[in-house]
Short mmCIF file of C-alpha atoms in Angstrom, two decimals:
data_model
loop_
_atom_site.label_atom_id
_atom_site.label_comp_id
_atom_site.label_asym_id
_atom_site.label_seq_id
_atom_site.Cartn_x
_atom_site.Cartn_y
_atom_site.Cartn_z
CA MET A 1 27.36 5.81 -31.97
CA ARG A 2 29.76 3.92 -29.22
CA SER A 3 26.44 2.90 -27.79
CA LYS A 4 25.12 1.05 -30.61
CA LEU A 5 28.39 -0.56 -31.77
CA LEU A 6 28.84 -1.36 -27.93
CA PHE A 7 25.76 -3.13 -27.54
CA SER A 8 26.18 -4.90 -31.41
CA LEU A 9 29.00 -7.08 -29.95
CA ASP A 10 28.25 -10.69 -28.09
CA PRO A 11 28.47 -10.38 -24.42
CA PRO A 12 30.65 -11.29 -23.26
CA LYS A 13 33.07 -8.66 -25.52
CA VAL A 14 30.16 -6.51 -24.16
CA LEU A 15 31.42 -6.96 -20.46
CA VAL A 16 35.17 -7.34 -20.82
CA PHE A 17 34.48 -3.70 -22.67
CA GLY A 18 32.33 -2.15 -19.76
CA PHE A 19 34.38 -3.22 -17.65
CA GLY A 20 37.60 -1.69 -19.45
CA LEU A 21 36.29 1.60 -19.94
CA ILE A 22 34.85 2.22 -16.32
CA ILE A 23 38.44 0.54 -15.04
CA LEU A 24 40.12 3.87 -17.67
CA LEU A 25 37.59 6.61 -15.66
CA GLY A 26 38.84 5.31 -12.69
CA THR A 27 42.22 5.54 -13.57
CA LEU A 28 42.13 8.84 -14.81
CA LEU A 29 40.01 10.47 -11.59
CA LEU A 30 42.60 9.15 -9.47
CA THR A 31 45.20 10.64 -10.88
CA LEU A 32 43.62 13.89 -10.36
CA PRO A 33 45.60 16.57 -7.66
CA SER A 34 42.20 16.52 -5.36
CA ALA A 35 41.76 12.53 -5.75
CA THR A 36 45.03 12.17 -3.44
CA VAL A 37 46.61 14.33 0.20
CA ASP A 38 49.50 14.93 -1.33
CA GLY A 39 47.86 17.08 -4.08
CA ARG A 40 49.80 15.55 -6.84
CA GLY A 41 47.58 12.27 -7.62
CA LEU A 42 48.32 8.99 -8.43
CA PRO A 43 50.96 7.96 -10.38
CA LEU A 44 49.25 6.63 -13.22
CA LEU A 45 50.41 2.75 -12.97
CA ASP A 46 49.24 2.83 -9.50
CA ALA A 47 45.95 4.71 -10.56
CA LEU A 48 45.33 1.65 -12.90
CA PHE A 49 46.04 -0.30 -10.13
CA THR A 50 43.61 1.19 -7.74
CA ALA A 51 40.94 1.00 -10.57
CA THR A 52 41.40 -2.16 -11.17
CA SER A 53 41.37 -3.11 -7.81
CA ALA A 54 38.20 -0.53 -7.13
CA THR A 55 36.44 -2.17 -9.81
CA CYS A 56 36.96 -5.46 -9.89
CA VAL A 57 36.23 -5.72 -6.34
CA THR A 58 39.06 -7.36 -5.53
CA GLY A 59 40.74 -4.60 -2.69
CA LEU A 60 44.51 -5.50 -3.43
CA VAL A 61 46.14 -1.82 -3.10
CA VAL A 62 49.82 -0.60 -3.36
CA VAL A 63 49.30 2.89 -1.84
CA ASP A 64 47.04 2.43 1.91
CA THR A 65 44.08 4.01 0.97
CA GLY A 66 43.09 5.78 4.22
CA ASP A 67 46.30 7.65 4.53
CA THR A 68 46.70 8.63 0.98
CA PHE A 69 43.58 9.93 -0.67
CA THR A 70 40.97 12.61 0.32
CA LYS A 71 37.39 11.77 0.61
CA PHE A 72 37.17 12.88 -3.04
CA GLY A 73 39.65 10.20 -4.13
CA GLU A 74 38.17 7.98 -1.86
CA MET A 75 34.49 8.07 -3.48
CA ILE A 76 35.70 7.57 -6.50
CA ILE A 77 37.07 4.29 -5.40
CA LEU A 78 33.78 2.86 -3.26
CA SER A 79 31.83 4.13 -6.88
CA MET A 80 33.40 1.62 -8.31
CA ILE A 81 33.45 -0.90 -6.18
CA GLN A 82 30.10 0.23 -5.86
CA ILE A 83 29.90 0.01 -9.75
CA GLY A 84 32.23 -3.58 -10.10
CA GLY A 85 30.56 -5.26 -7.43
CA LEU A 86 26.54 -4.98 -8.72
CA GLY A 87 27.97 -4.60 -12.59
CA PHE A 88 27.65 -2.07 -14.36
CA MET A 89 25.49 -3.55 -16.95
CA SER A 90 23.08 -3.73 -13.72
CA PHE A 91 23.53 0.30 -13.32
CA ALA A 92 22.77 0.68 -16.76
CA THR A 93 19.02 -0.69 -16.48
CA LEU A 94 18.42 0.86 -13.27
CA LEU A 95 18.95 4.34 -15.77
CA ALA A 96 16.99 2.90 -18.32
CA PHE A 97 14.31 3.47 -15.59
CA ILE A 98 14.36 6.44 -15.09
CA LEU A 99 14.84 7.35 -18.47
CA GLY A 100 11.29 5.49 -18.42
CA LYS A 101 12.99 3.56 -21.48
CA ARG A 102 12.51 -0.29 -22.75
CA ILE A 103 15.47 -3.19 -21.64
CA SER A 104 15.95 -4.67 -25.15
CA PHE A 105 16.56 -8.93 -25.67
CA LYS A 106 19.85 -8.28 -26.69
CA GLU A 107 20.45 -6.01 -23.25
CA ARG A 108 18.62 -8.95 -21.13
CA LEU A 109 21.22 -11.37 -22.34
CA ILE A 110 24.01 -9.11 -21.08
CA ILE A 111 22.52 -8.46 -18.25
CA GLN A 112 21.77 -12.43 -18.28
CA GLU A 113 25.78 -12.87 -18.80
CA SER A 114 26.65 -10.63 -15.86
CA LEU A 115 24.40 -12.36 -13.47
CA ASN A 116 24.74 -15.79 -14.51
CA ASN A 117 21.20 -16.22 -14.38
CA GLU A 118 20.36 -19.20 -16.10
CA THR A 119 17.48 -17.40 -18.25
CA VAL A 120 16.86 -13.99 -19.38
CA GLU A 121 13.22 -14.66 -18.12
CA GLY A 122 12.42 -12.16 -15.08
CA ILE A 123 15.94 -10.56 -15.21
CA VAL A 124 14.64 -7.09 -15.52
CA ARG A 125 12.10 -8.06 -11.82
CA LEU A 126 15.94 -9.86 -11.13
CA VAL A 127 18.20 -6.71 -11.02
CA LYS A 128 15.16 -4.13 -9.79
CA ARG A 129 14.76 -6.71 -6.67
CA ILE A 130 18.46 -6.50 -6.65
CA PHE A 131 18.90 -3.03 -5.90
CA LEU A 132 16.44 -3.19 -3.14
CA PHE A 133 18.74 -6.14 -1.73
CA THR A 134 21.49 -3.99 -1.70
CA ALA A 135 20.25 -0.61 -0.48
CA VAL A 136 18.24 -3.03 1.94
CA ILE A 137 21.32 -4.56 3.61
CA GLU A 138 24.45 -1.86 2.92
CA ILE A 139 22.08 0.63 4.73
CA ALA A 140 21.56 -1.94 7.64
CA GLY A 141 25.58 -2.29 7.72
CA GLY A 142 26.31 1.28 7.28
CA VAL A 143 23.92 2.03 10.77
CA ILE A 144 25.59 -0.66 12.41
CA LEU A 145 29.07 0.05 12.26
CA SER A 146 28.49 3.56 11.92
CA MET A 147 26.80 2.92 15.82
CA ARG A 148 29.46 1.17 17.17
CA PHE A 149 32.48 2.84 15.68
CA SER A 150 31.18 6.04 17.53
CA GLN A 151 32.43 4.94 20.88
CA ASN A 152 35.96 5.54 19.58
CA MET A 153 35.46 8.43 16.92
CA ALA A 154 33.55 11.67 15.94
CA ALA A 155 29.89 10.88 14.60
CA GLY A 156 30.52 12.14 11.47
CA LYS A 157 33.74 9.89 11.05
CA ALA A 158 32.04 7.68 12.09
CA ILE A 159 28.87 7.10 9.93
CA TYR A 160 31.30 7.71 6.80
CA TYR A 161 33.37 5.10 7.60
CA GLY A 162 30.43 2.75 8.64
CA PHE A 163 29.01 3.36 5.54
CA PHE A 164 31.75 2.96 3.75
CA HIS A 165 32.96 -0.42 5.08
CA ALA A 166 29.43 -2.16 4.89
CA ILE A 167 29.71 -1.20 1.07
CA SER A 168 33.06 -2.56 0.41
CA ASN A 169 32.29 -5.43 2.74
CA PHE A 170 29.45 -6.33 1.14
CA ASN A 171 30.52 -6.12 -2.51
CA ASN A 172 33.18 -8.04 -1.27
CA ALA A 173 36.02 -5.32 -2.06
CA GLY A 174 38.07 -5.10 0.91
CA PHE A 175 39.20 -1.80 0.69
CA ASP A 176 39.26 -0.19 4.56
CA ILE A 177 40.07 3.40 5.21
CA MET A 178 41.60 2.40 8.77
CA GLY A 179 45.11 3.08 7.99
CA GLY A 180 48.00 1.61 7.73
CA TYR A 181 47.71 -0.73 6.16
CA LYS A 182 46.12 -1.90 9.31
CA GLY A 183 42.44 -3.62 7.89
CA LEU A 184 40.63 -4.10 10.86
CA THR A 185 42.89 -5.74 13.09
CA ALA A 186 41.34 -3.44 16.24
CA TYR A 187 38.24 -5.31 16.10
CA THR A 188 39.42 -8.50 15.66
CA SER A 189 37.33 -10.07 19.53
CA ASP A 190 35.01 -6.81 18.71
CA PRO A 191 31.31 -9.14 18.31
CA ILE A 192 29.19 -6.49 16.84
CA VAL A 193 31.65 -5.57 14.44
CA ASN A 194 32.73 -9.43 13.67
CA ILE A 195 29.45 -10.83 13.23
CA THR A 196 27.92 -7.16 10.63
CA MET A 197 30.91 -7.54 8.69
CA ILE A 198 30.15 -11.25 8.46
CA THR A 199 27.13 -10.88 7.26
CA LEU A 200 27.67 -8.45 5.31
CA ILE A 201 30.18 -10.35 3.44
CA SER A 202 28.15 -13.55 3.50
CA PHE A 203 25.16 -11.83 1.92
CA GLY A 204 27.20 -10.88 -0.62
CA GLY A 205 28.36 -13.88 -1.76
CA ILE A 206 26.27 -16.24 -2.20
CA GLY A 207 24.49 -14.30 -5.20
CA PHE A 208 22.12 -12.64 -6.20
CA ILE A 209 19.98 -15.28 -7.23
CA VAL A 210 20.47 -16.91 -3.97
CA MET A 211 18.63 -14.02 -2.59
CA ASN A 212 16.02 -13.80 -4.16
CA GLU A 213 14.88 -17.15 -3.93
CA LEU A 214 15.79 -16.52 -0.13
CA TYR A 215 13.50 -13.41 -0.50
CA GLU A 216 10.90 -15.27 -1.44
CA TYR A 217 10.98 -18.63 0.33
CA ARG A 218 7.96 -17.58 2.34
CA ARG A 219 5.77 -17.14 -0.74
CA THR A 220 6.74 -20.42 -2.62
CA ARG A 221 8.67 -22.93 -0.18
CA ARG A 222 11.16 -24.52 -2.33
CA LEU A 223 14.74 -23.61 -3.16
CA SER A 224 16.33 -24.09 -6.45
CA LEU A 225 19.06 -27.08 -6.93
CA HIS A 226 21.71 -24.07 -7.41
CA SER A 227 20.39 -23.10 -4.07
CA LYS A 228 20.45 -25.56 -1.83
CA ILE A 229 24.35 -26.28 -3.33
CA VAL A 230 25.29 -22.57 -2.82
CA LEU A 231 23.68 -22.80 0.63
CA SER A 232 25.01 -25.98 1.77
CA VAL A 233 29.18 -25.80 0.41
CA SER A 234 29.11 -22.00 1.30
CA GLY A 235 28.06 -23.52 4.98
CA ILE A 236 30.15 -26.73 4.94
CA LEU A 237 33.60 -24.12 3.96
CA VAL A 238 32.55 -21.52 6.21
CA PHE A 239 32.37 -23.55 9.62
CA ALA A 240 34.75 -25.94 8.88
CA GLY A 241 37.25 -23.27 7.43
CA ALA A 242 37.02 -21.73 11.13
CA LEU A 243 37.18 -24.59 12.60
CA MET A 244 40.54 -25.82 11.20
CA ILE A 245 41.91 -22.19 11.47
CA PHE A 246 40.94 -22.37 14.63
CA ILE A 247 43.55 -25.42 15.45
CA LEU A 248 46.31 -24.55 13.61
CA GLU A 249 46.52 -20.78 15.27
CA TYR A 250 45.23 -21.25 18.06
CA LYS A 251 48.85 -22.05 19.86
CA ASN A 252 50.11 -19.01 17.52
CA PRO A 253 51.73 -16.11 20.04
CA SER A 254 51.61 -13.47 16.26
CA THR A 255 47.77 -14.50 16.09
CA LEU A 256 45.11 -16.78 18.18
CA LYS A 257 47.58 -17.54 21.14
CA PRO A 258 47.02 -13.98 23.34
CA MET A 259 43.23 -13.37 22.75
CA SER A 260 40.50 -14.83 24.56
CA MET A 261 38.44 -17.89 24.48
CA THR A 262 35.88 -15.38 22.46
CA GLY A 263 38.46 -12.96 20.24
CA LYS A 264 39.91 -17.02 19.13
CA MET A 265 36.70 -18.27 17.86
CA PHE A 266 36.03 -14.34 16.39
CA GLY A 267 39.65 -14.36 15.40
CA ALA A 268 38.96 -18.04 12.96
CA LEU A 269 36.14 -17.79 12.57
CA TYR A 270 36.29 -13.98 9.98
CA GLN A 271 39.42 -15.57 8.78
CA ALA A 272 37.64 -18.29 7.31
CA VAL A 273 35.14 -16.05 5.84
CA THR A 274 37.02 -13.49 4.68
CA PRO A 275 38.82 -15.76 1.64
CA ARG A 276 35.15 -16.22 0.47
CA THR A 277 36.54 -12.86 -2.34
CA ALA A 278 35.59 -10.18 0.97
CA GLY A 279 39.56 -9.53 1.65
CA SER A 280 38.74 -7.34 4.74
CA ASN A 281 41.03 -8.97 7.42
CA THR A 282 40.96 -9.24 11.23
CA LEU A 283 44.06 -10.90 11.96
CA ASN A 284 47.42 -9.68 11.29
CA ILE A 285 48.10 -11.96 7.57
CA PRO A 286 51.49 -12.79 7.61
CA ASP A 287 51.42 -13.28 11.08
CA LEU A 288 49.89 -16.62 10.01
CA LYS A 289 50.88 -20.24 10.01
CA GLN A 290 51.88 -21.79 6.30
CA SER A 291 49.34 -24.66 6.86
CA THR A 292 46.77 -21.93 7.23
CA LEU A 293 48.15 -19.79 4.97
CA PHE A 294 48.18 -22.61 2.62
CA LEU A 295 44.20 -23.65 3.02
CA ILE A 296 43.54 -19.86 2.99
CA ILE A 297 44.75 -20.10 -0.73
CA PHE A 298 42.61 -23.01 -1.09
CA LEU A 299 39.57 -21.02 0.06
CA MET A 300 40.19 -18.08 -2.29
CA PHE A 301 40.33 -20.48 -4.58
CA ILE A 302 37.08 -21.76 -4.59
CA GLY A 303 35.38 -18.68 -4.21
CA ALA A 304 31.79 -16.81 -3.87
CA SER A 305 28.40 -18.39 -5.37
CA PRO A 306 27.73 -17.45 -8.89
CA GLY A 307 26.05 -14.75 -9.32
CA SER A 308 27.44 -12.64 -6.26
CA THR A 309 29.83 -9.37 -6.29
CA GLY A 310 33.05 -12.21 -5.31
CA GLY A 311 35.05 -14.24 -7.26
CA GLY A 312 37.15 -17.70 -7.29
CA ILE A 313 35.97 -20.32 -9.81
CA LYS A 314 32.78 -20.58 -7.66
CA THR A 315 30.94 -23.37 -5.01
CA THR A 316 28.87 -24.55 -6.99
CA THR A 317 31.73 -25.59 -9.68
CA PHE A 318 33.64 -26.89 -6.70
CA ALA A 319 30.55 -29.15 -5.53
CA ILE A 320 30.00 -29.63 -9.25
CA LEU A 321 33.88 -30.89 -9.59
CA LEU A 322 33.51 -33.17 -6.29
CA GLY A 323 29.95 -34.72 -7.55
CA ALA A 324 31.51 -35.80 -10.54
CA VAL A 325 34.44 -37.50 -8.55
CA LYS A 326 32.37 -39.61 -6.30
CA SER A 327 29.81 -40.65 -9.06
CA GLN A 328 33.78 -42.50 -10.98
CA ILE A 329 34.62 -43.74 -7.57
CA ARG A 330 31.16 -45.14 -7.06
CA GLY A 331 30.77 -46.69 -10.48
CA ARG A 332 27.70 -44.49 -11.32
CA GLU A 333 27.39 -43.04 -14.82
CA ASP A 334 25.00 -39.69 -13.18
CA VAL A 335 26.72 -37.25 -10.73
CA THR A 336 23.20 -36.03 -8.89
CA PHE A 337 22.59 -33.36 -5.78
CA PHE A 338 19.29 -33.73 -3.79
CA GLY A 339 18.00 -35.95 -6.02
CA ARG A 340 18.05 -34.06 -8.80
CA ARG A 341 20.90 -34.60 -12.27
CA VAL A 342 23.70 -32.56 -13.88
CA ASP A 343 23.67 -32.16 -16.53
CA TYR A 344 26.83 -33.21 -19.07
CA SER A 345 27.41 -29.73 -20.19
CA ILE A 346 27.12 -28.34 -16.79
CA ILE A 347 29.93 -30.77 -15.93
CA SER A 348 31.94 -29.93 -19.18
CA LYS A 349 31.67 -26.01 -18.18
CA ALA A 350 32.36 -27.08 -14.89
CA LEU A 351 35.95 -28.67 -15.75
CA THR A 352 36.69 -25.90 -17.95
CA VAL A 353 36.54 -23.00 -15.29
CA THR A 354 38.28 -24.75 -13.55
CA LEU A 355 41.68 -25.34 -16.13
CA ILE A 356 41.77 -22.35 -17.24
CA ALA A 357 41.89 -21.20 -13.59
CA LEU A 358 44.80 -23.10 -12.42
CA PHE A 359 46.45 -22.37 -15.31
CA LEU A 360 46.03 -18.67 -15.07
CA VAL A 361 47.10 -18.92 -11.78
CA GLY A 362 50.14 -21.06 -12.18
CA SER A 363 51.15 -19.23 -15.28
CA ILE A 364 51.41 -15.90 -13.80
CA THR A 365 53.09 -16.92 -10.55
CA MET A 366 56.05 -19.02 -12.30
CA VAL A 367 56.28 -15.32 -14.26
CA LEU A 368 56.12 -13.05 -10.89
CA THR A 369 58.63 -15.67 -9.29
CA ILE A 370 60.78 -13.76 -12.53
CA THR A 371 59.40 -10.20 -11.93
CA GLU A 372 59.70 -10.24 -8.19
CA PRO A 373 62.69 -12.58 -7.54
CA GLY A 374 64.37 -12.96 -4.18
CA LYS A 375 60.35 -13.54 -3.00
CA ASP A 376 59.09 -15.88 -0.95
CA PHE A 377 56.93 -18.89 -3.72
CA LEU A 378 54.03 -18.75 -0.81
CA MET A 379 54.33 -15.30 -0.97
CA LEU A 380 54.05 -15.37 -4.62
CA PHE A 381 51.07 -18.09 -5.21
CA PHE A 382 48.75 -16.77 -2.61
CA GLU A 383 49.65 -13.25 -4.07
CA ALA A 384 48.01 -14.97 -7.93
CA VAL A 385 45.13 -16.09 -6.18
CA SER A 386 44.01 -13.90 -4.03
CA ALA A 387 44.42 -11.32 -7.58
CA PHE A 388 42.52 -13.89 -9.68
CA SER A 389 39.73 -14.78 -6.75
CA THR A 390 39.30 -10.90 -6.36
CA VAL A 391 39.92 -11.19 -2.66
CA GLY A 392 42.14 -9.00 -1.56
CA LEU A 393 44.32 -10.34 0.86
CA SER A 394 48.00 -9.95 0.42
CA MET A 395 50.71 -11.01 2.57
CA GLY A 396 52.41 -7.84 2.25
CA LEU A 397 53.64 -8.10 -0.90
CA THR A 398 51.52 -5.24 -3.16
CA PRO A 399 52.72 -2.15 -2.36
CA GLU A 400 55.97 -4.34 -2.97
CA LEU A 401 55.51 -5.13 -6.24
CA SER A 402 57.50 -3.76 -9.54
CA SER A 403 55.57 -2.54 -12.49
CA TYR A 404 55.70 -5.88 -14.71
CA GLY A 405 54.45 -7.14 -11.23
CA LYS A 406 51.82 -5.08 -10.40
CA ILE A 407 51.02 -5.22 -14.62
CA LEU A 408 50.62 -9.34 -14.20
CA ILE A 409 48.46 -8.58 -11.13
CA LEU A 410 45.89 -6.46 -12.01
CA ILE A 411 45.59 -7.88 -15.89
CA THR A 412 44.71 -11.28 -12.96
CA MET A 413 42.23 -9.11 -10.71
CA PHE A 414 40.33 -7.87 -14.36
CA ALA A 415 40.15 -12.43 -16.07
CA GLY A 416 39.32 -13.01 -12.20
CA ARG A 417 36.76 -10.45 -11.84
CA VAL A 418 35.07 -11.14 -15.19
CA GLY A 419 35.57 -14.42 -15.13
CA PRO A 420 37.83 -16.88 -17.25
CA LEU A 421 35.03 -18.20 -19.33
CA THR A 422 33.55 -15.36 -20.27
CA LEU A 423 36.39 -13.88 -20.92
CA ALA A 424 37.81 -16.87 -22.80
CA PHE A 425 34.27 -16.35 -25.16
CA ALA A 426 35.74 -12.55 -25.65
CA VAL A 427 38.64 -12.87 -27.35
CA ALA A 428 37.60 -16.09 -28.26
CA ARG A 429 36.39 -16.74 -33.06
CA LYS A 430 32.82 -16.74 -32.94
CA ARG A 431 31.54 -19.56 -31.84
CA LYS A 432 29.75 -21.93 -34.85
CA GLU A 433 27.03 -24.92 -34.07
CA THR A 434 27.78 -27.68 -35.29
CA HIS A 435 25.88 -30.39 -36.76
CA TYR A 436 28.51 -33.80 -36.50
CA ARG A 437 29.95 -36.14 -34.54
CA HIS A 438 33.36 -36.95 -34.57
CA PRO A 439 33.37 -41.35 -34.46
CA ALA A 440 33.93 -41.78 -31.04
CA GLY A 441 37.60 -43.00 -29.50
CA LYS A 442 39.45 -44.77 -26.77
CA VAL A 443 42.01 -43.40 -24.37
CA MET A 444 43.73 -44.42 -21.28
CA ILE A 445 42.92 -42.55 -18.17
CA GLY A 446 44.33 -42.73 -14.83
#
């Protein structure tokens, strides 16, 4: 009965309620005494914050994951990361496969909405591919990290750490169990850990649609306009970001200056990749220069790509806006990429997503200045953008948040994960198609 009630709702409402139910279940489990090392369970608000951060694959934490939780608690967090990263509808579809049930058209529409896919055609096949890609990439990453960690810890612990961090980073969650809020700072110059983590984050961030097209490229010899934009913009942002971080932090004695040239290069590259909504870090974020922190805020706001495990306004949205600006400056009516014109409705959607995101981040930052008095503005702004873009990087503010601050940030994480447009559609009245147009009017701009 409840299932029928849930699936009778519009796809955006189903996604919002679905993620909400997972978060509530995770919250209850994290309050159990067996979930924490002290045997008391997490306080309700901290449990809700942690469950939201895990399900929304963010990584912001009010308590240190490695020091606070038992293996049971960590596995609850890891399960929420996996479900939140791939989407609860993908897991519902997998369960239907196992039980031999047919996927209805309404369910296909919900899956389409959750993956940001253009059409329902081939959506079930895509879900199957998603689980295949996820299994292969996470297992490969887990094995490599386990072998590397085994040089510093017992084999069993190394395997557990290896697979936990592989799953967390592929899903762009940013949770780590190293303890002491240290992140991966012990592996700043380690080529194996850096290359493996960067690969996991990058695959998780480009989106399953792009992964599927790359998988089929040997047969089709073609990539869609979407994939071309995602790959080109992602590459430019990563390498331009890495170069700028390298230059800005090169003489910073607290970050890159004491390192070898290899360490400097890996440190800069990792910090350029992780704002793509991964959240793990090999440099201590509070030690970065203000200029670098502002650059990271910019990269976080853009985020990953549609249909991925990451957040942000997305690389394609950023590209569309730049294309529109370029066309206006050159006096051209059409926005084009790779010889293809972008429909006006897509440009309008990109503008809507960006404005909603800016309004949300600006509002949350403003309210945080009230609930967290005495805190540096950049720290508050950094936290708000990190939460919205489901990144998980922090300048150290998260554990110090007041109760009101925690509630604000968890709401922001939730809005960022389901998407500002999806959330707006979910809370708005049912959309009605209009069969008329108002007379045109002129407005002065600029």
